[in-house]
Tab-separated table of C-alpha atoms in Angstrom:
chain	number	residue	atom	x	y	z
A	203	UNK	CA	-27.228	4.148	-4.085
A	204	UNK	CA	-29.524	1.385	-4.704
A	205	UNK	CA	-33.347	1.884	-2.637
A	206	UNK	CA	-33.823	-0.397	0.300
A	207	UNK	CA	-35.523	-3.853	0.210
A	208	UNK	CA	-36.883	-5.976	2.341
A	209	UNK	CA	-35.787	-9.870	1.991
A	210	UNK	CA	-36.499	-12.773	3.686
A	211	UNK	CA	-34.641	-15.295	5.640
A	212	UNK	CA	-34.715	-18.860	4.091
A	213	UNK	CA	-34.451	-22.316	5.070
A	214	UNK	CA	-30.430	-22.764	6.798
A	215	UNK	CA	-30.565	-18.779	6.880
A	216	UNK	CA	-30.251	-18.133	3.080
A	217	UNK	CA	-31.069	-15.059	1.501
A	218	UNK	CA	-31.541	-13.553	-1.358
A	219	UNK	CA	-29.634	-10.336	-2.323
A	220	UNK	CA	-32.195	-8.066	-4.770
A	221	UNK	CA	-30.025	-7.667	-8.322
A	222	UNK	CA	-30.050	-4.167	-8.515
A	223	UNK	CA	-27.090	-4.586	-5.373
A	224	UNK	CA	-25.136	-7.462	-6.417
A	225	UNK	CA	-25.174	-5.705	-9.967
A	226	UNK	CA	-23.860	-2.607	-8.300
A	227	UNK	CA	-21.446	-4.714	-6.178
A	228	UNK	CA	-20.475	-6.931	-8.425
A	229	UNK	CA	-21.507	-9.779	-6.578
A	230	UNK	CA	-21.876	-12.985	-8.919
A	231	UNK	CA	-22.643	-16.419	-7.692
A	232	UNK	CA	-20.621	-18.695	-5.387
A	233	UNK	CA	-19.163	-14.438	-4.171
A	234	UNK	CA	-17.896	-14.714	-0.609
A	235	UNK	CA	-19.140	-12.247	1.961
A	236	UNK	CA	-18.239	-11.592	5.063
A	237	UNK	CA	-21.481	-10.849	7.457
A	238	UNK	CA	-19.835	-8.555	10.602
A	239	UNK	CA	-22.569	-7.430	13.590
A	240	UNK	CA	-22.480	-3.711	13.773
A	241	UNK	CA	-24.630	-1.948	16.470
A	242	UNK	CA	-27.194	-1.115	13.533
A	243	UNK	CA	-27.511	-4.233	12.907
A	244	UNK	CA	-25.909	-6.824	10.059
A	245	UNK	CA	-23.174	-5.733	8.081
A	246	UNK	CA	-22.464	-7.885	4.539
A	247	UNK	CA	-19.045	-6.798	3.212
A	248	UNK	CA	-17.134	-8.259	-0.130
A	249	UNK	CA	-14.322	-10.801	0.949
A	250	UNK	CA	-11.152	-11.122	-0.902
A	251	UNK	CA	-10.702	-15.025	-0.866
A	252	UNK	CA	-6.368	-16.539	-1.928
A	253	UNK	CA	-6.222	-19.575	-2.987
A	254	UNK	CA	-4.364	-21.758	-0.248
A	255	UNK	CA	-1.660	-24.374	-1.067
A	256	UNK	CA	-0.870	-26.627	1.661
A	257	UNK	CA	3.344	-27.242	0.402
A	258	UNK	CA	3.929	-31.121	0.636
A	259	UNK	CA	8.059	-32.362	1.230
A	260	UNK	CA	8.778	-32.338	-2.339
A	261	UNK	CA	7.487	-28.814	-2.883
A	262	UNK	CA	9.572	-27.439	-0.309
A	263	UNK	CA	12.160	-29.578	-1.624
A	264	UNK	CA	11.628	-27.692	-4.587
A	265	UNK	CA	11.715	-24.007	-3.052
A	266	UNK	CA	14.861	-25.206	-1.293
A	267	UNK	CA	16.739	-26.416	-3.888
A	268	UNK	CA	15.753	-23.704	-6.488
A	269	UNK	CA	16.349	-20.730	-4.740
A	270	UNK	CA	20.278	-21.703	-4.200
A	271	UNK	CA	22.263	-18.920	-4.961
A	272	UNK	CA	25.895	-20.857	-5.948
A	273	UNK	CA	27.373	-23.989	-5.118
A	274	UNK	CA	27.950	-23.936	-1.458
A	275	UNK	CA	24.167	-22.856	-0.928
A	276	UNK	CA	22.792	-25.937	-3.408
A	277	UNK	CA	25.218	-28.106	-1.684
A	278	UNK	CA	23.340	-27.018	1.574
A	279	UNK	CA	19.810	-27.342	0.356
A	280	UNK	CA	20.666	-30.880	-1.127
A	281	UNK	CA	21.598	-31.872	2.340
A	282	UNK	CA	18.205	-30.505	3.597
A	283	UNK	CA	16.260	-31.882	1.260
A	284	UNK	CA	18.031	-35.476	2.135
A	285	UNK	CA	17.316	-34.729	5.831
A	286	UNK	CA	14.192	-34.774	4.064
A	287	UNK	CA	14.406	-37.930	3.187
A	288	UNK	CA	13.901	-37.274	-0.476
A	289	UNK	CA	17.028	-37.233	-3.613
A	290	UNK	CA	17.442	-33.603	-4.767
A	291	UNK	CA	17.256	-35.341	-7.936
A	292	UNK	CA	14.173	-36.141	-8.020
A	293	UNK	CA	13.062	-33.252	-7.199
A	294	UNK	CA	12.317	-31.111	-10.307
A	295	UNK	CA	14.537	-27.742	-10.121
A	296	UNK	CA	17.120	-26.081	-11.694
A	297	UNK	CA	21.006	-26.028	-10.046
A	298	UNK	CA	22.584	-22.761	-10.035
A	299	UNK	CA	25.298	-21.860	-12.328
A	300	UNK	CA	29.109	-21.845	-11.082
């Protein structure tokens, strides 16, 4: 366990983690933490951060029309995706076999 260090608070509430703890947390730069109060005081914890994907029509389109399983279901998800108001064949996917 890494010694304890005293660091300051910056301008906008930066501060500077000593090396000898992001080293032994593996914390490089742009690393998200999450800062949680605790009754001790601050608590900085590792976050896990997913990328996000925000699905547009055609990429639900997509996941409609290529997860068919036979011909009634792809007949289906064509319909959708014309609800949609796109053309299944536009939309780049595979139909499923007979």
């Amino acid at each position: 366990m890494a010694q304890s260090e005293s660091i300051k608070v910056g301008k906008r509430g930066a501060i500077v983690l000593p090396a000898a703890l992001r080293r032994q947390y593996g914390l490089e730069e742009g690393a998200t933490l999450i800062a949680e109060p605790t009754e001790e005081g601050i608590m900085l914890k590792p976050a896990v951060v997913l990328p996000f994907e925000r699905y547009t029509l055609q990429r639900k389109a997509e996941f409609l029309l290529n997860n068919a399983i036979g011909a009634d279901e792809y007949r289906w998800a064509a319909a959708e995706v014309r609800r949609m108001g796109l053309d299944p064949d536009g939309i780049p996917h595979e139909q499923p076999s007979s």
